[in-house]
Amino acid sequence: MGLSESAASFSLTFFSLAFVLFAIPSGWLGSRFGKKRVILIGVTGLLVVFAAVPFVESLLILRILLTVGGLFWACININSYPFIVSTGSEESIGTRTGMYYLVSSLAAIISPPLLGQLIDGFGYPVLFYCAAGSMLIALVCVSMIRHKETVMHSDDSPAAAAS
């Protein structure tokens, strides 16, 4: 987009700020409508945002997209660990927690050098194509999880939902 480094960096603040501001509401949405459903909405929305970013030519539109992306990221991030914990028995919580953090940490370690190589070879737009592709893979994987989830309705109390 021809942005200066400071303008590009500041634009990412919109993503982070939206994530932080929407963290608690996304947790409420996960409790109300189901964590898997909210995660799927987040993954789908973020896929669309990431796929659109390379085509944006306006700084304002970019910042709006990044803000919306931060909201979708909160839907994913805030509900993922509780969803993973809820998919098995209490005895296997430690194992599932370990696998969750193993995969998350490996992604955080492997992604920067791998994407750096791709950016060096193809330019910055490849970052968003890879991110959109990753969201597509995540969408398929999360869709395949079969899990009966307790969803709290407006007429249910938290105590009733827990029982």
mmCIF file of N, CA and C in Angstrom, residues 66-153:
data_model
loop_
_atom_site.group_PDB
_atom_site.id
_atom_site.type_symbol
_atom_site.label_atom_id
_atom_site.label_comp_id
_atom_site.label_asym_id
_atom_site.label_seq_id
_atom_site.Cartn_x
_atom_site.Cartn_y
_atom_site.Cartn_z
ATOM 1 N N LEU A 66 -9.033 -3.910 9.762
ATOM 2 C CA LEU A 66 -8.237 -4.414 10.881
ATOM 3 C C LEU A 66 -9.024 -4.359 12.191
ATOM 4 N N THR A 67 -9.850 -3.347 12.363
ATOM 5 C CA THR A 67 -10.696 -3.270 13.552
ATOM 6 C C THR A 67 -11.681 -4.431 13.580
ATOM 7 N N VAL A 68 -12.343 -4.671 12.460
ATOM 8 C CA VAL A 68 -13.278 -5.791 12.365
ATOM 9 C C VAL A 68 -12.525 -7.114 12.563
ATOM 10 N N GLY A 69 -11.321 -7.209 12.001
ATOM 11 C CA GLY A 69 -10.503 -8.406 12.193
ATOM 12 C C GLY A 69 -10.183 -8.652 13.659
ATOM 13 N N GLY A 70 -9.913 -7.595 14.406
ATOM 14 C CA GLY A 70 -9.658 -7.734 15.842
ATOM 15 C C GLY A 70 -10.867 -8.288 16.587
ATOM 16 N N LEU A 71 -12.061 -7.880 16.181
ATOM 17 C CA LEU A 71 -13.284 -8.418 16.794
ATOM 18 C C LEU A 71 -13.402 -9.912 16.510
ATOM 19 N N PHE A 72 -13.153 -10.288 15.258
ATOM 20 C CA PHE A 72 -13.222 -11.710 14.904
ATOM 21 C C PHE A 72 -12.128 -12.513 15.615
ATOM 22 N N TRP A 73 -10.935 -11.928 15.767
ATOM 23 C CA TRP A 73 -9.851 -12.614 16.462
ATOM 24 C C TRP A 73 -10.226 -12.868 17.917
ATOM 25 N N ALA A 74 -10.911 -11.917 18.535
ATOM 26 C CA ALA A 74 -11.364 -12.113 19.917
ATOM 27 C C ALA A 74 -12.337 -13.294 19.992
ATOM 28 N N CYS A 75 -13.222 -13.409 19.002
ATOM 29 C CA CYS A 75 -14.162 -14.541 18.986
ATOM 30 C C CYS A 75 -13.420 -15.873 18.967
ATOM 31 N N ILE A 76 -12.319 -15.924 18.244
ATOM 32 C CA ILE A 76 -11.525 -17.147 18.154
ATOM 33 C C ILE A 76 -10.707 -17.352 19.421
ATOM 34 N N ASN A 77 -9.898 -16.363 19.734
ATOM 35 C CA ASN A 77 -8.903 -16.488 20.788
ATOM 36 C C ASN A 77 -9.522 -16.698 22.170
ATOM 37 N N ILE A 78 -10.530 -15.945 22.500
ATOM 38 C CA ILE A 78 -11.119 -16.007 23.840
ATOM 39 C C ILE A 78 -11.865 -17.317 24.059
ATOM 40 N N ASN A 79 -12.447 -17.875 23.017
ATOM 41 C CA ASN A 79 -13.261 -19.080 23.174
ATOM 42 C C ASN A 79 -12.517 -20.383 22.890
ATOM 43 N N SER A 80 -11.324 -20.311 22.314
ATOM 44 C CA SER A 80 -10.622 -21.527 21.897
ATOM 45 C C SER A 80 -10.221 -22.423 23.061
ATOM 46 N N TYR A 81 -9.509 -21.883 24.020
ATOM 47 C CA TYR A 81 -9.051 -22.746 25.118
ATOM 48 C C TYR A 81 -10.227 -23.329 25.909
ATOM 49 N N PRO A 82 -11.230 -22.524 26.295
ATOM 50 C CA PRO A 82 -12.370 -23.134 26.994
ATOM 51 C C PRO A 82 -13.068 -24.207 26.154
ATOM 52 N N PHE A 83 -13.124 -24.003 24.848
ATOM 53 C CA PHE A 83 -13.743 -25.006 23.986
ATOM 54 C C PHE A 83 -12.927 -26.295 23.990
ATOM 55 N N ILE A 84 -11.612 -26.183 23.857
ATOM 56 C CA ILE A 84 -10.747 -27.364 23.866
ATOM 57 C C ILE A 84 -10.901 -28.118 25.187
ATOM 58 N N VAL A 85 -10.925 -27.398 26.287
ATOM 59 C CA VAL A 85 -11.067 -28.035 27.598
ATOM 60 C C VAL A 85 -12.395 -28.771 27.691
ATOM 61 N N SER A 86 -13.441 -28.223 27.073
ATOM 62 C CA SER A 86 -14.777 -28.825 27.181
ATOM 63 C C SER A 86 -14.969 -30.044 26.292
ATOM 64 N N THR A 87 -14.004 -30.371 25.450
ATOM 65 C CA THR A 87 -14.190 -31.473 24.498
ATOM 66 C C THR A 87 -13.869 -32.848 25.058
ATOM 67 N N GLY A 88 -13.418 -32.941 26.282
ATOM 68 C CA GLY A 88 -13.063 -34.247 26.833
ATOM 69 C C GLY A 88 -13.388 -34.349 28.306
ATOM 70 N N SER A 89 -12.883 -35.373 28.903
ATOM 71 C CA SER A 89 -13.148 -35.613 30.322
ATOM 72 C C SER A 89 -12.232 -34.758 31.198
ATOM 73 N N GLU A 90 -12.598 -34.664 32.448
ATOM 74 C CA GLU A 90 -11.800 -33.884 33.400
ATOM 75 C C GLU A 90 -10.402 -34.484 33.563
ATOM 76 N N GLU A 91 -10.293 -35.802 33.427
ATOM 77 C CA GLU A 91 -9.002 -36.471 33.582
ATOM 78 C C GLU A 91 -8.005 -36.100 32.484
ATOM 79 N N SER A 92 -8.506 -35.674 31.325
ATOM 80 C CA SER A 92 -7.602 -35.379 30.209
ATOM 81 C C SER A 92 -7.397 -33.881 29.984
ATOM 82 N N ILE A 93 -7.841 -33.051 30.901
ATOM 83 C CA ILE A 93 -7.666 -31.604 30.741
ATOM 84 C C ILE A 93 -6.191 -31.234 30.602
ATOM 85 N N GLY A 94 -5.343 -31.844 31.400
ATOM 86 C CA GLY A 94 -3.907 -31.544 31.329
ATOM 87 C C GLY A 94 -3.311 -31.898 29.974
ATOM 88 N N THR A 95 -3.702 -33.045 29.439
ATOM 89 C CA THR A 95 -3.201 -33.463 28.131
ATOM 90 C C THR A 95 -3.666 -32.503 27.044
ATOM 91 N N ARG A 96 -4.958 -32.160 27.055
ATOM 92 C CA ARG A 96 -5.478 -31.243 26.050
ATOM 93 C C ARG A 96 -4.884 -29.855 26.204
ATOM 94 N N THR A 97 -4.644 -29.416 27.427
ATOM 95 C CA THR A 97 -3.994 -28.123 27.661
ATOM 96 C C THR A 97 -2.574 -28.149 27.093
ATOM 97 N N GLY A 98 -1.854 -29.230 27.352
ATOM 98 C CA GLY A 98 -0.494 -29.358 26.828
ATOM 99 C C GLY A 98 -0.457 -29.352 25.313
ATOM 100 N N MET A 99 -1.383 -30.064 24.680
ATOM 101 C CA MET A 99 -1.427 -30.083 23.215
ATOM 102 C C MET A 99 -1.778 -28.698 22.661
ATOM 103 N N TYR A 100 -2.708 -28.020 23.318
ATOM 104 C CA TYR A 100 -3.105 -26.664 22.890
ATOM 105 C C TYR A 100 -1.900 -25.726 22.905
ATOM 106 N N TYR A 101 -1.153 -25.736 24.008
ATOM 107 C CA TYR A 101 -0.005 -24.834 24.113
ATOM 108 C C TYR A 101 1.172 -25.295 23.247
ATOM 109 N N LEU A 102 1.328 -26.581 23.044
ATOM 110 C CA LEU A 102 2.372 -27.078 22.151
ATOM 111 C C LEU A 102 2.147 -26.575 20.726
ATOM 112 N N VAL A 103 0.943 -26.767 20.225
ATOM 113 C CA VAL A 103 0.629 -26.349 18.863
ATOM 114 C C VAL A 103 0.712 -24.825 18.737
ATOM 115 N N SER A 104 0.181 -24.097 19.719
ATOM 116 C CA SER A 104 0.239 -22.624 19.683
ATOM 117 C C SER A 104 1.680 -22.133 19.695
ATOM 118 N N SER A 105 2.507 -22.731 20.532
ATOM 119 C CA SER A 105 3.910 -22.321 20.628
ATOM 120 C C SER A 105 4.681 -22.665 19.366
ATOM 121 N N LEU A 106 4.442 -23.848 18.811
ATOM 122 C CA LEU A 106 5.112 -24.219 17.558
ATOM 123 C C LEU A 106 4.749 -23.246 16.437
ATOM 124 N N ALA A 107 3.486 -22.864 16.367
ATOM 125 C CA ALA A 107 3.070 -21.899 15.343
ATOM 126 C C ALA A 107 3.762 -20.559 15.549
ATOM 127 N N ALA A 108 3.881 -20.136 16.799
ATOM 128 C CA ALA A 108 4.532 -18.854 17.098
ATOM 129 C C ALA A 108 6.034 -18.897 16.798
ATOM 130 N N ILE A 109 6.638 -20.071 16.890
ATOM 131 C CA ILE A 109 8.070 -20.215 16.619
ATOM 132 C C ILE A 109 8.335 -20.369 15.116
ATOM 133 N N ILE A 110 7.525 -21.160 14.451
ATOM 134 C CA ILE A 110 7.761 -21.484 13.044
ATOM 135 C C ILE A 110 7.303 -20.366 12.099
ATOM 136 N N SER A 111 6.209 -19.710 12.417
ATOM 137 C CA SER A 111 5.613 -18.738 11.495
ATOM 138 C C SER A 111 6.505 -17.557 11.137
ATOM 139 N N PRO A 112 7.156 -16.880 12.085
ATOM 140 C CA PRO A 112 7.937 -15.693 11.684
ATOM 141 C C PRO A 112 9.033 -15.971 10.653
ATOM 142 N N PRO A 113 9.891 -16.981 10.854
ATOM 143 C CA PRO A 113 10.910 -17.188 9.816
ATOM 144 C C PRO A 113 10.321 -17.697 8.495
ATOM 145 N N LEU A 114 9.304 -18.544 8.571
ATOM 146 C CA LEU A 114 8.688 -19.069 7.348
ATOM 147 C C LEU A 114 8.014 -17.945 6.560
ATOM 148 N N LEU A 115 7.214 -17.132 7.250
ATOM 149 C CA LEU A 115 6.542 -16.033 6.559
ATOM 150 C C LEU A 115 7.541 -14.964 6.128
ATOM 151 N N GLY A 116 8.605 -14.773 6.890
ATOM 152 C CA GLY A 116 9.653 -13.839 6.486
ATOM 153 C C GLY A 116 10.262 -14.240 5.152
ATOM 154 N N GLN A 117 10.524 -15.535 4.992
ATOM 155 C CA GLN A 117 11.057 -16.042 3.717
ATOM 156 C C GLN A 117 10.060 -15.803 2.580
ATOM 157 N N LEU A 118 8.792 -16.079 2.850
ATOM 158 C CA LEU A 118 7.778 -15.876 1.822
ATOM 159 C C LEU A 118 7.635 -14.391 1.465
ATOM 160 N N ILE A 119 7.674 -13.517 2.467
ATOM 161 C CA ILE A 119 7.582 -12.072 2.220
ATOM 162 C C ILE A 119 8.785 -11.606 1.406
ATOM 163 N N ASP A 120 9.986 -12.108 1.756
ATOM 164 C CA ASP A 120 11.183 -11.747 0.984
ATOM 165 C C ASP A 120 11.037 -12.161 -0.480
ATOM 166 N N GLY A 121 10.413 -13.281 -0.719
ATOM 167 C CA GLY A 121 10.283 -13.784 -2.082
ATOM 168 C C GLY A 121 9.115 -13.208 -2.859
ATOM 169 N N PHE A 122 8.012 -12.918 -2.163
ATOM 170 C CA PHE A 122 6.783 -12.543 -2.879
ATOM 171 C C PHE A 122 6.194 -11.199 -2.460
ATOM 172 N N GLY A 123 6.731 -10.567 -1.426
ATOM 173 C CA GLY A 123 6.197 -9.284 -0.961
ATOM 174 C C GLY A 123 5.179 -9.460 0.161
ATOM 175 N N TYR A 124 4.809 -8.354 0.763
ATOM 176 C CA TYR A 124 3.932 -8.385 1.937
ATOM 177 C C TYR A 124 2.533 -8.950 1.711
ATOM 178 N N PRO A 125 1.939 -8.811 0.532
ATOM 179 C CA PRO A 125 0.596 -9.394 0.360
ATOM 180 C C PRO A 125 0.530 -10.895 0.647
ATOM 181 N N VAL A 126 1.636 -11.622 0.447
ATOM 182 C CA VAL A 126 1.632 -13.063 0.695
ATOM 183 C C VAL A 126 1.305 -13.375 2.161
ATOM 184 N N LEU A 127 1.639 -12.464 3.057
ATOM 185 C CA LEU A 127 1.317 -12.647 4.478
ATOM 186 C C LEU A 127 -0.187 -12.830 4.658
ATOM 187 N N PHE A 128 -0.964 -11.998 3.992
ATOM 188 C CA PHE A 128 -2.415 -12.061 4.154
ATOM 189 C C PHE A 128 -3.023 -13.245 3.403
ATOM 190 N N TYR A 129 -2.420 -13.638 2.288
ATOM 191 C CA TYR A 129 -2.893 -14.835 1.593
ATOM 192 C C TYR A 129 -2.646 -16.075 2.462
ATOM 193 N N CYS A 130 -1.482 -16.135 3.082
ATOM 194 C CA CYS A 130 -1.176 -17.262 3.984
ATOM 195 C C CYS A 130 -2.105 -17.267 5.188
ATOM 196 N N ALA A 131 -2.371 -16.085 5.729
ATOM 197 C CA ALA A 131 -3.271 -15.982 6.880
ATOM 198 C C ALA A 131 -4.680 -16.434 6.494
ATOM 199 N N ALA A 132 -5.151 -16.016 5.321
ATOM 200 C CA ALA A 132 -6.476 -16.439 4.861
ATOM 201 C C ALA A 132 -6.497 -17.952 4.636
ATOM 202 N N GLY A 133 -5.433 -18.486 4.047
ATOM 203 C CA GLY A 133 -5.339 -19.936 3.856
ATOM 204 C C GLY A 133 -5.350 -20.686 5.176
ATOM 205 N N SER A 134 -4.662 -20.143 6.160
ATOM 206 C CA SER A 134 -4.653 -20.758 7.492
ATOM 207 C C SER A 134 -6.041 -20.736 8.119
ATOM 208 N N MET A 135 -6.760 -19.650 7.911
ATOM 209 C CA MET A 135 -8.130 -19.568 8.438
ATOM 210 C C MET A 135 -9.041 -20.568 7.742
ATOM 211 N N LEU A 136 -8.809 -20.799 6.449
ATOM 212 C CA LEU A 136 -9.599 -21.791 5.724
ATOM 213 C C LEU A 136 -9.344 -23.191 6.289
ATOM 214 N N ILE A 137 -8.087 -23.502 6.543
ATOM 215 C CA ILE A 137 -7.741 -24.792 7.161
ATOM 216 C C ILE A 137 -8.369 -24.895 8.548
ATOM 217 N N ALA A 138 -8.295 -23.819 9.322
ATOM 218 C CA ALA A 138 -8.904 -23.814 10.657
ATOM 219 C C ALA A 138 -10.410 -24.018 10.577
ATOM 220 N N LEU A 139 -11.038 -23.390 9.599
ATOM 221 C CA LEU A 139 -12.486 -23.531 9.422
ATOM 222 C C LEU A 139 -12.856 -24.987 9.180
ATOM 223 N N VAL A 140 -12.111 -25.654 8.328
ATOM 224 C CA VAL A 140 -12.365 -27.071 8.048
ATOM 225 C C VAL A 140 -12.149 -27.903 9.317
ATOM 226 N N CYS A 141 -11.042 -27.670 10.004
ATOM 227 C CA CYS A 141 -10.730 -28.463 11.204
ATOM 228 C C CYS A 141 -11.762 -28.261 12.309
ATOM 229 N N VAL A 142 -12.113 -27.019 12.601
ATOM 230 C CA VAL A 142 -13.082 -26.757 13.670
ATOM 231 C C VAL A 142 -14.454 -27.294 13.283
ATOM 232 N N SER A 143 -14.805 -27.211 12.016
ATOM 233 C CA SER A 143 -16.098 -27.736 11.551
ATOM 234 C C SER A 143 -16.214 -29.241 11.769
ATOM 235 N N MET A 144 -15.098 -29.931 11.735
ATOM 236 C CA MET A 144 -15.112 -31.387 11.882
ATOM 237 C C MET A 144 -15.219 -31.837 13.337
ATOM 238 N N ILE A 145 -15.056 -30.953 14.285
ATOM 239 C CA ILE A 145 -15.149 -31.328 15.692
ATOM 240 C C ILE A 145 -16.605 -31.572 16.040
ATOM 241 N N ARG A 146 -16.882 -32.757 16.524
ATOM 242 C CA ARG A 146 -18.233 -33.104 16.971
ATOM 243 C C ARG A 146 -18.247 -32.994 18.477
ATOM 244 N N HIS A 147 -19.077 -32.064 18.970
ATOM 245 C CA HIS A 147 -19.085 -31.792 20.408
ATOM 246 C C HIS A 147 -20.439 -31.232 20.788
ATOM 247 N N LYS A 148 -21.088 -31.873 21.759
ATOM 248 C CA LYS A 148 -22.344 -31.342 22.267
ATOM 249 C C LYS A 148 -21.999 -30.282 23.296
ATOM 250 N N GLU A 149 -22.498 -29.095 23.044
ATOM 251 C CA GLU A 149 -22.152 -27.964 23.898
ATOM 252 C C GLU A 149 -23.407 -27.432 24.572
ATOM 253 N N THR A 150 -23.257 -27.064 25.839
ATOM 254 C CA THR A 150 -24.345 -26.426 26.554
ATOM 255 C C THR A 150 -24.372 -24.960 26.165
ATOM 256 N N VAL A 151 -25.509 -24.527 25.668
ATOM 257 C CA VAL A 151 -25.674 -23.131 25.279
ATOM 258 C C VAL A 151 -26.688 -22.499 26.209
ATOM 259 N N MET A 152 -26.313 -21.366 26.809
ATOM 260 C CA MET A 152 -27.201 -20.690 27.743
ATOM 261 C C MET A 152 -28.133 -19.767 26.969
ATOM 262 N N HIS A 153 -29.419 -19.885 27.206
ATOM 263 C CA HIS A 153 -30.402 -19.011 26.574
ATOM 264 C C HIS A 153 -30.768 -17.888 27.535
#
